[in-house]
PDB file of C-alpha atoms in Angstrom:
ATOM      1  CA  MET X  23      59.800  35.149  23.097  1.00  0.00           C
ATOM      2  CA  LYS X  24      59.224  31.683  21.943  1.00  0.00           C
ATOM      3  CA  PHE X  25      59.175  30.506  25.536  1.00  0.00           C
ATOM      4  CA  ALA X  26      56.727  33.074  26.584  1.00  0.00           C
ATOM      5  CA  SER X  27      54.477  32.186  23.784  1.00  0.00           C
ATOM      6  CA  SER X  28      54.476  28.566  24.822  1.00  0.00           C
ATOM      7  CA  VAL X  29      53.646  29.534  28.352  1.00  0.00           C
ATOM      8  CA  TYR X  30      50.663  31.614  27.171  1.00  0.00           C
ATOM      9  CA  GLN X  31      49.398  28.747  25.119  1.00  0.00           C
ATOM     10  CA  LEU X  32      49.660  26.336  27.920  1.00  0.00           C
ATOM     11  CA  LEU X  33      47.804  28.769  30.343  1.00  0.00           C
ATOM     12  CA  ALA X  34      44.902  29.146  27.580  1.00  0.00           C
ATOM     13  CA  LEU X  35      44.495  25.300  27.516  1.00  0.00           C
ATOM     14  CA  CYS X  36      44.256  25.024  31.282  1.00  0.00           C
ATOM     15  CA  HIS X  37      41.563  27.773  31.224  1.00  0.00           C
ATOM     16  CA  ILE X  38      39.540  25.891  28.628  1.00  0.00           C
ATOM     17  CA  ALA X  39      39.824  22.613  30.589  1.00  0.00           C
ATOM     18  CA  LEU X  40      38.711  24.234  33.804  1.00  0.00           C
ATOM     19  CA  ALA X  41      35.598  25.659  32.010  1.00  0.00           C
ATOM     20  CA  SER X  42      34.479  22.200  30.599  1.00  0.00           C
ATOM     21  CA  PRO X  43      30.857  21.150  31.512  1.00  0.00           C
ATOM     22  CA  CYS X  44      29.730  18.600  34.090  1.00  0.00           C
ATOM     23  CA  LYS X  45      28.957  15.098  32.723  1.00  0.00           C
ATOM     24  CA  PRO X  46      25.344  13.986  33.530  1.00  0.00           C
ATOM     25  CA  SER X  47      24.086  10.423  33.472  1.00  0.00           C
ATOM     26  CA  SER X  48      20.629   9.230  34.227  1.00  0.00           C
ATOM     27  CA  SER X  49      18.522   5.928  34.462  1.00  0.00           C
ATOM     28  CA  THR X  50      14.795   5.171  34.487  1.00  0.00           C
ATOM     29  CA  ALA X  51      13.051   2.198  35.995  1.00  0.00           C
ATOM     30  CA  ILE X  52       9.346   1.339  35.528  1.00  0.00           C
ATOM     31  CA  SER X  53       7.549  -1.309  37.419  1.00  0.00           C
ATOM     32  CA  SER X  54       3.944  -2.628  37.074  1.00  0.00           C
ATOM     33  CA  VAL X  55       2.392  -4.484  39.976  1.00  0.00           C
ATOM     34  CA  PRO X  56      -1.137  -6.067  39.368  1.00  0.00           C
ATOM     35  CA  ALA X  57      -3.245  -7.063  42.285  1.00  0.00           C
ATOM     36  CA  SER X  58      -6.714  -8.812  42.433  1.00  0.00           C
ATOM     37  CA  THR X  59      -8.931 -10.155  45.082  1.00  0.00           C
ATOM     38  CA  THR X  60     -11.977 -12.585  44.655  1.00  0.00           C
ATOM     39  CA  GLU X  61     -14.810 -13.641  47.083  1.00  0.00           C
ATOM     40  CA  ALA X  62     -17.686 -16.260  46.758  1.00  0.00           C
ATOM     41  CA  SER X  63     -20.686 -13.885  46.818  1.00  0.00           C
ATOM     42  CA  GLU X  64     -19.078 -10.929  45.150  1.00  0.00           C
ATOM     43  CA  THR X  65     -16.055 -10.087  43.021  1.00  0.00           C
ATOM     44  CA  GLU X  66     -13.601  -7.188  43.510  1.00  0.00           C
ATOM     45  CA  SER X  67     -10.865  -6.349  41.201  1.00  0.00           C
ATOM     46  CA  SER X  68      -8.186  -3.674  41.029  1.00  0.00           C
ATOM     47  CA  THR X  69      -4.843  -2.969  39.229  1.00  0.00           C
ATOM     48  CA  ALA X  70      -2.112  -0.615  40.443  1.00  0.00           C
ATOM     49  CA  PHE X  71       0.694   0.714  38.260  1.00  0.00           C
ATOM     50  CA  ILE X  72       3.741   2.126  40.028  1.00  0.00           C
ATOM     51  CA  HIS X  73       6.214   4.269  38.104  1.00  0.00           C
ATOM     52  CA  GLU X  74       9.613   5.015  39.548  1.00  0.00           C
ATOM     53  CA  THR X  75      12.211   7.133  37.953  1.00  0.00           C
ATOM     54  CA  THR X  76      15.710   7.587  39.376  1.00  0.00           C
ATOM     55  CA  ALA X  77      18.058  10.319  37.991  1.00  0.00           C
ATOM     56  CA  THR X  78      21.795  10.410  38.852  1.00  0.00           C
ATOM     57  CA  THR X  79      24.186  13.288  37.938  1.00  0.00           C
ATOM     58  CA  GLU X  80      27.758  13.069  38.474  1.00  0.00           C
ATOM     59  CA  PHE X  81      30.196  16.081  38.698  1.00  0.00           C
ATOM     60  CA  GLU X  82      33.885  15.427  38.214  1.00  0.00           C
ATOM     61  CA  THR X  83      36.790  17.779  38.762  1.00  0.00           C
ATOM     62  CA  LEU X  84      39.414  18.248  36.156  1.00  0.00           C
ATOM     63  CA  SER X  85      41.884  16.073  38.026  1.00  0.00           C
ATOM     64  CA  GLY X  86      39.321  13.116  38.275  1.00  0.00           C
ATOM     65  CA  SER X  87      40.727  12.483  41.744  1.00  0.00           C
ATOM     66  CA  SER X  88      37.232  13.120  43.383  1.00  0.00           C
ATOM     67  CA  ALA X  89      33.672  12.813  42.432  1.00  0.00           C
ATOM     68  CA  MET X  90      30.302  14.325  43.764  1.00  0.00           C
ATOM     69  CA  THR X  91      27.174  12.261  43.042  1.00  0.00           C
ATOM     70  CA  THR X  92      23.510  13.499  43.664  1.00  0.00           C
ATOM     71  CA  SER X  93      20.491  11.377  43.101  1.00  0.00           C
ATOM     72  CA  PHE X  94      16.648  11.741  43.531  1.00  0.00           C
ATOM     73  CA  ALA X  95      13.699   9.370  43.043  1.00  0.00           C
ATOM     74  CA  THR X  96      10.010  10.132  42.190  1.00  0.00           C
ATOM     75  CA  SER X  97       7.231   7.781  42.297  1.00  0.00           C
ATOM     76  CA  SER X  98       3.465   7.823  41.370  1.00  0.00           C
ATOM     77  CA  ALA X  99       0.666   5.286  41.582  1.00  0.00           C
ATOM     78  CA  GLU X 100      -2.350   4.885  39.341  1.00  0.00           C
ATOM     79  CA  VAL X 101      -5.308   2.617  40.705  1.00  0.00           C
ATOM     80  CA  GLU X 102      -8.187   1.614  38.531  1.00  0.00           C
ATOM     81  CA  PRO X 103     -11.788   1.763  39.934  1.00  0.00           C
ATOM     82  CA  THR X 104     -12.920  -1.207  41.896  1.00  0.00           C
ATOM     83  CA  THR X 105     -15.856  -3.250  40.386  1.00  0.00           C
ATOM     84  CA  THR X 106     -18.236  -5.250  42.747  1.00  0.00           C
ATOM     85  CA  THR X 107     -20.688  -7.777  41.581  1.00  0.00           C
ATOM     86  CA  THR X 108     -23.512  -9.001  43.848  1.00  0.00           C
ATOM     87  CA  ALA X 109     -25.391 -12.370  43.513  1.00  0.00           C
ATOM     88  CA  ALA X 110     -28.937 -12.118  42.301  1.00  0.00           C
ATOM     89  CA  SER X 111     -31.652 -12.431  44.867  1.00  0.00           C
ATOM     90  CA  GLY X 112     -34.054 -15.395  45.226  1.00  0.00           C
ATOM     91  CA  PRO X 113     -37.624 -15.811  43.490  1.00  0.00           C
ATOM     92  CA  THR X 114     -40.253 -13.380  44.364  1.00  0.00           C
ATOM     93  CA  ASN X 115     -43.188 -14.715  46.543  1.00  0.00           C
ATOM     94  CA  LEU X 116     -46.344 -13.160  45.211  1.00  0.00           C
ATOM     95  CA  ILE X 117     -48.234 -13.999  48.370  1.00  0.00           C
ATOM     96  CA  ASN X 118     -48.613 -11.176  50.940  1.00  0.00           C
ATOM     97  CA  ASN X 119     -48.329 -11.901  54.701  1.00  0.00           C
ATOM     98  CA  PRO X 120     -47.416 -15.614  53.837  1.00  0.00           C
ATOM     99  CA  GLY X 121     -46.529 -16.615  57.429  1.00  0.00           C
ATOM    100  CA  PHE X 122     -49.177 -14.649  59.308  1.00  0.00           C
ATOM    101  CA  GLU X 123     -46.546 -12.614  60.895  1.00  0.00           C
ATOM    102  CA  ASP X 124     -48.437  -9.326  60.561  1.00  0.00           C
ATOM    103  CA  SER X 125     -50.588  -8.090  63.342  1.00  0.00           C
ATOM    104  CA  THR X 126     -53.697  -9.069  61.339  1.00  0.00           C
ATOM    105  CA  VAL X 127     -54.598 -11.878  58.854  1.00  0.00           C
ATOM    106  CA  VAL X 128     -55.146  -9.438  56.032  1.00  0.00           C
ATOM    107  CA  PRO X 129     -55.180 -10.091  52.975  1.00  0.00           C
ATOM    108  CA  TRP X 130     -56.222 -13.576  53.824  1.00  0.00           C
ATOM    109  CA  THR X 131     -59.978 -14.136  53.969  1.00  0.00           C
ATOM    110  CA  VAL X 132     -62.354 -16.930  54.741  1.00  0.00           C
ATOM    111  CA  TYR X 133     -63.644 -18.970  51.773  1.00  0.00           C
ATOM    112  CA  ASN X 134     -67.336 -18.766  51.000  1.00  0.00           C
ATOM    113  CA  ASN X 135     -67.739 -16.553  54.141  1.00  0.00           C
ATOM    114  CA  ILE X 136     -67.918 -19.599  56.320  1.00  0.00           C
ATOM    115  CA  GLY X 137     -65.932 -19.892  59.606  1.00  0.00           C
ATOM    116  CA  THR X 138     -63.298 -17.585  61.221  1.00  0.00           C
ATOM    117  CA  LEU X 139     -59.690 -16.893  60.569  1.00  0.00           C
ATOM    118  CA  SER X 140     -57.389 -15.512  63.240  1.00  0.00           C
ATOM    119  CA  ILE X 141     -53.644 -15.495  64.353  1.00  0.00           C
ATOM    120  CA  ASP X 142     -52.562 -18.272  66.636  1.00  0.00           C
ATOM    121  CA  SER X 143     -49.382 -16.732  68.306  1.00  0.00           C
ATOM    122  CA  ASP X 144     -48.196 -20.104  69.877  1.00  0.00           C
ATOM    123  CA  SER X 145     -48.265 -22.634  66.956  1.00  0.00           C
ATOM    124  CA  GLY X 146     -46.212 -21.364  64.092  1.00  0.00           C
ATOM    125  CA  ILE X 147     -43.387 -23.348  62.345  1.00  0.00           C
ATOM    126  CA  PRO X 148     -40.110 -22.537  64.107  1.00  0.00           C
ATOM    127  CA  PRO X 149     -38.509 -20.080  64.355  1.00  0.00           C
ATOM    128  CA  SER X 150     -41.781 -18.300  63.885  1.00  0.00           C
ATOM    129  CA  THR X 151     -44.390 -18.492  66.617  1.00  0.00           C
ATOM    130  CA  GLN X 152     -47.393 -17.277  64.664  1.00  0.00           C
ATOM    131  CA  ALA X 153     -49.723 -19.176  62.187  1.00  0.00           C
ATOM    132  CA  GLY X 154     -53.150 -18.538  60.642  1.00  0.00           C
ATOM    133  CA  GLN X 155     -55.997 -20.427  62.605  1.00  0.00           C
ATOM    134  CA  PHE X 156     -59.100 -21.375  60.643  1.00  0.00           C
ATOM    135  CA  SER X 157     -62.154 -22.894  62.247  1.00  0.00           C
ATOM    136  CA  ALA X 158     -65.688 -23.720  61.147  1.00  0.00           C
ATOM    137  CA  SER X 159     -68.413 -26.076  62.410  1.00  0.00           C
ATOM    138  CA  GLY X 160     -72.180 -26.917  62.066  1.00  0.00           C
ATOM    139  CA  GLN X 161     -72.261 -26.971  58.290  1.00  0.00           C
ATOM    140  CA  ASN X 162     -73.535 -29.572  55.804  1.00  0.00           C
ATOM    141  CA  LEU X 163     -70.802 -30.583  53.481  1.00  0.00           C
ATOM    142  CA  VAL X 164     -69.787 -27.142  52.152  1.00  0.00           C
ATOM    143  CA  SER X 165     -66.549 -25.764  50.953  1.00  0.00           C
ATOM    144  CA  MET X 166     -64.773 -23.934  53.750  1.00  0.00           C
ATOM    145  CA  GLY X 167     -61.263 -22.636  54.356  1.00  0.00           C
ATOM    146  CA  ILE X 168     -59.072 -19.690  53.436  1.00  0.00           C
ATOM    147  CA  ARG X 169     -58.076 -17.860  50.402  1.00  0.00           C
ATOM    148  CA  GLN X 170     -55.957 -14.761  49.124  1.00  0.00           C
ATOM    149  CA  ASP X 171     -56.521 -12.808  45.972  1.00  0.00           C
ATOM    150  CA  ILE X 172     -53.419 -12.275  43.831  1.00  0.00           C
ATOM    151  CA  ASP X 173     -52.678  -9.141  41.943  1.00  0.00           C
ATOM    152  CA  SER X 174     -53.138 -10.145  38.191  1.00  0.00           C
ATOM    153  CA  SER X 175     -50.410  -7.634  37.055  1.00  0.00           C
ATOM    154  CA  LEU X 176     -47.850  -9.867  38.837  1.00  0.00           C
ATOM    155  CA  ILE X 177     -48.896 -12.965  36.856  1.00  0.00           C
ATOM    156  CA  VAL X 178     -47.425 -13.814  33.405  1.00  0.00           C
ATOM    157  CA  VAL X 179     -50.012 -15.449  31.144  1.00  0.00           C
ATOM    158  CA  ASP X 180     -49.465 -19.002  30.726  1.00  0.00           C
ATOM    159  CA  GLN X 181     -46.442 -19.085  32.996  1.00  0.00           C
ATOM    160  CA  GLU X 182     -46.269 -22.194  35.344  1.00  0.00           C
ATOM    161  CA  TYR X 183     -46.244 -21.235  39.062  1.00  0.00           C
ATOM    162  CA  ARG X 184     -46.040 -23.330  42.300  1.00  0.00           C
ATOM    163  CA  PHE X 185     -48.262 -22.730  45.142  1.00  0.00           C
ATOM    164  CA  SER X 186     -47.184 -24.427  48.412  1.00  0.00           C
ATOM    165  CA  ILE X 187     -48.243 -24.140  51.938  1.00  0.00           C
ATOM    166  CA  TYR X 188     -47.810 -25.857  55.407  1.00  0.00           C
ATOM    167  CA  THR X 189     -51.090 -27.119  57.043  1.00  0.00           C
ATOM    168  CA  LYS X 190     -51.868 -28.811  60.269  1.00  0.00           C
ATOM    169  CA  VAL X 191     -55.380 -30.228  60.826  1.00  0.00           C
ATOM    170  CA  THR X 192     -56.561 -29.863  64.487  1.00  0.00           C
ATOM    171  CA  ALA X 193     -60.025 -31.074  64.004  1.00  0.00           C
ATOM    172  CA  SER X 194     -62.432 -32.259  61.235  1.00  0.00           C
ATOM    173  CA  ASN X 195     -66.008 -33.474  60.768  1.00  0.00           C
ATOM    174  CA  PHE X 196     -66.983 -35.569  57.884  1.00  0.00           C
ATOM    175  CA  CYS X 197     -64.743 -34.135  55.193  1.00  0.00           C
ATOM    176  CA  ILE X 198     -65.121 -35.653  51.667  1.00  0.00           C
ATOM    177  CA  SER X 199     -62.184 -33.660  50.258  1.00  0.00           C
ATOM    178  CA  GLN X 200     -59.539 -31.288  51.327  1.00  0.00           C
ATOM    179  CA  THR X 201     -57.405 -29.413  48.654  1.00  0.00           C
ATOM    180  CA  ILE X 202     -55.102 -26.517  48.037  1.00  0.00           C
ATOM    181  CA  ALA X 203     -55.665 -24.738  44.785  1.00  0.00           C
ATOM    182  CA  CYS X 204     -54.872 -21.924  42.324  1.00  0.00           C
ATOM    183  CA  GLY X 205     -58.175 -20.165  41.886  1.00  0.00           C
ATOM    184  CA  ALA X 206     -59.746 -18.052  39.026  1.00  0.00           C
ATOM    185  CA  GLY X 207     -62.930 -16.231  40.040  1.00  0.00           C
ATOM    186  CA  THR X 208     -65.334 -18.667  41.920  1.00  0.00           C
ATOM    187  CA  GLY X 209     -63.560 -21.725  40.416  1.00  0.00           C
ATOM    188  CA  PHE X 210     -60.042 -23.096  40.397  1.00  0.00           C
ATOM    189  CA  VAL X 211     -57.225 -23.828  37.917  1.00  0.00           C
ATOM    190  CA  ASN X 212     -55.598 -26.834  39.436  1.00  0.00           C
ATOM    191  CA  SER X 213     -55.633 -28.447  42.932  1.00  0.00           C
ATOM    192  CA  ALA X 214     -53.895 -31.001  45.085  1.00  0.00           C
ATOM    193  CA  ASN X 215     -55.065 -33.007  48.126  1.00  0.00           C
ATOM    194  CA  TRP X 216     -53.693 -32.051  51.559  1.00  0.00           C
ATOM    195  CA  GLY X 217     -55.095 -34.842  53.562  1.00  0.00           C
ATOM    196  CA  ALA X 218     -56.829 -35.248  57.005  1.00  0.00           C
ATOM    197  CA  VAL X 219     -55.566 -35.031  60.487  1.00  0.00           C
ATOM    198  CA  GLN X 220     -51.718 -35.564  60.317  1.00  0.00           C
ATOM    199  CA  ALA X 221     -50.389 -37.677  62.973  1.00  0.00           C
ATOM    200  CA  ASN X 222     -47.020 -36.000  62.763  1.00  0.00           C
ATOM    201  CA  GLY X 223     -48.295 -32.352  62.649  1.00  0.00           C
ATOM    202  CA  TRP X 224     -47.350 -30.119  59.852  1.00  0.00           C
ATOM    203  CA  ILE X 225     -47.397 -31.133  56.339  1.00  0.00           C
ATOM    204  CA  LEU X 226     -46.257 -29.337  53.168  1.00  0.00           C
ATOM    205  CA  THR X 227     -48.417 -29.580  49.966  1.00  0.00           C
ATOM    206  CA  THR X 228     -47.589 -28.106  46.619  1.00  0.00           C
ATOM    207  CA  VAL X 229     -49.534 -27.655  43.305  1.00  0.00           C
ATOM    208  CA  THR X 230     -48.422 -26.316  39.993  1.00  0.00           C
ATOM    209  CA  CYS X 231     -50.788 -24.159  37.902  1.00  0.00           C
ATOM    210  CA  SER X 232     -51.031 -21.438  35.257  1.00  0.00           C
ATOM    211  CA  TRP X 233     -53.420 -18.833  34.285  1.00  0.00           C
ATOM    212  CA  ASN X 234     -54.523 -17.996  30.721  1.00  0.00           C
ATOM    213  CA  GLN X 235     -55.881 -14.453  29.978  1.00  0.00           C
ATOM    214  CA  ALA X 236     -59.483 -15.398  30.590  1.00  0.00           C
ATOM    215  CA  ARG X 237     -58.616 -16.893  34.041  1.00  0.00           C
ATOM    216  CA  LEU X 238     -56.572 -13.873  34.958  1.00  0.00           C
ATOM    217  CA  ASP X 239     -59.589 -11.601  34.002  1.00  0.00           C
ATOM    218  CA  ALA X 240     -61.653 -13.676  36.289  1.00  0.00           C
ATOM    219  CA  GLY X 241     -59.322 -12.978  39.057  1.00  0.00           C
ATOM    220  CA  PRO X 242     -56.312 -15.215  40.264  1.00  0.00           C
ATOM    221  CA  SER X 243     -56.188 -16.506  43.841  1.00  0.00           C
ATOM    222  CA  VAL X 244     -54.820 -19.226  46.188  1.00  0.00           C
ATOM    223  CA  GLN X 245     -57.041 -21.339  48.262  1.00  0.00           C
ATOM    224  CA  VAL X 246     -56.835 -23.883  51.100  1.00  0.00           C
ATOM    225  CA  THR X 247     -60.179 -25.543  51.508  1.00  0.00           C
ATOM    226  CA  GLY X 248     -62.128 -28.624  52.478  1.00  0.00           C
ATOM    227  CA  VAL X 249     -65.618 -29.895  51.776  1.00  0.00           C
ATOM    228  CA  CYS X 250     -66.796 -30.833  55.341  1.00  0.00           C
ATOM    229  CA  ASN X 251     -69.339 -30.471  58.001  1.00  0.00           C
ATOM    230  CA  GLY X 252     -66.691 -28.933  60.194  1.00  0.00           C
ATOM    231  CA  LEU X 253     -62.987 -28.271  59.823  1.00  0.00           C
ATOM    232  CA  SER X 254     -60.148 -26.598  61.929  1.00  0.00           C
ATOM    233  CA  PHE X 255     -56.536 -26.310  60.750  1.00  0.00           C
ATOM    234  CA  LEU X 256     -53.426 -24.040  61.014  1.00  0.00           C
ATOM    235  CA  ALA X 257     -51.671 -22.619  57.881  1.00  0.00           C
ATOM    236  CA  ASP X 258     -48.095 -21.147  57.557  1.00  0.00           C
ATOM    237  CA  ASP X 259     -45.330 -20.264  55.150  1.00  0.00           C
ATOM    238  CA  ALA X 260     -47.305 -20.021  52.081  1.00  0.00           C
ATOM    239  CA  SER X 261     -45.398 -19.349  48.696  1.00  0.00           C
ATOM    240  CA  LEU X 262     -46.455 -18.648  45.093  1.00  0.00           C
ATOM    241  CA  VAL X 263     -43.448 -18.343  42.736  1.00  0.00           C
ATOM    242  CA  ALA X 264     -42.711 -18.904  39.036  1.00  0.00           C
ATOM    243  CA  SER X 265     -41.712 -22.540  38.559  1.00  0.00           C
ATOM    244  CA  ASP X 266     -38.442 -21.739  36.661  1.00  0.00           C
ATOM    245  CA  ALA X 267     -37.419 -19.342  39.456  1.00  0.00           C
ATOM    246  CA  SER X 268     -37.916 -21.883  42.218  1.00  0.00           C
ATOM    247  CA  ASP X 269     -36.154 -24.828  40.524  1.00  0.00           C
TER     248      ASP X 269
END
């Protein structure tokens, strides 16, 4: 009977061993990969995070003579929103139709209602082919030329501005002065001489000026004039911008 009892105990131990659970093991790996790109006129940035998890489970038999291994991997990616920055634009030109590229000369007009203003389609500063053409004759030392009224709501009181324009005199008759100016009503704020007939063609003239409240109330404008008996000239690429924006 003692022998039978020992056999029963041995069989019970084997049964318990066969019913023992599997032995799991696992491992986890996390990686982070940043990435960024940069350009001259704009900036783009992004960051990507990649998470990878690998789990391994091993099953061993009672004898340990063989093993079965299974594994799986999962991954996910998270990308932050991309940010783009664009460079600011250049200064605002307050003059309309500055290069006479429209089909009419509007809003340019003749000064003092003397002479004519038209579009010359063959004489503009390259690459443009158009320019404004002013012509007057038969006068007796009067102011003549072109002008454009400026919207006073666009002007900042006491802010300094630069008015510049290309001119090319084609004919003149007894001129005692030729100026470009920032105007206020029937007068002007400041002026600069732009010369007589230029041997080398086009010339660029610039004048700085500002308007106080009284001058703005009178009506701001820009002018290209001469005190002459007769005067003909071309005008192109006019500009009126705030001085701090054009530096």
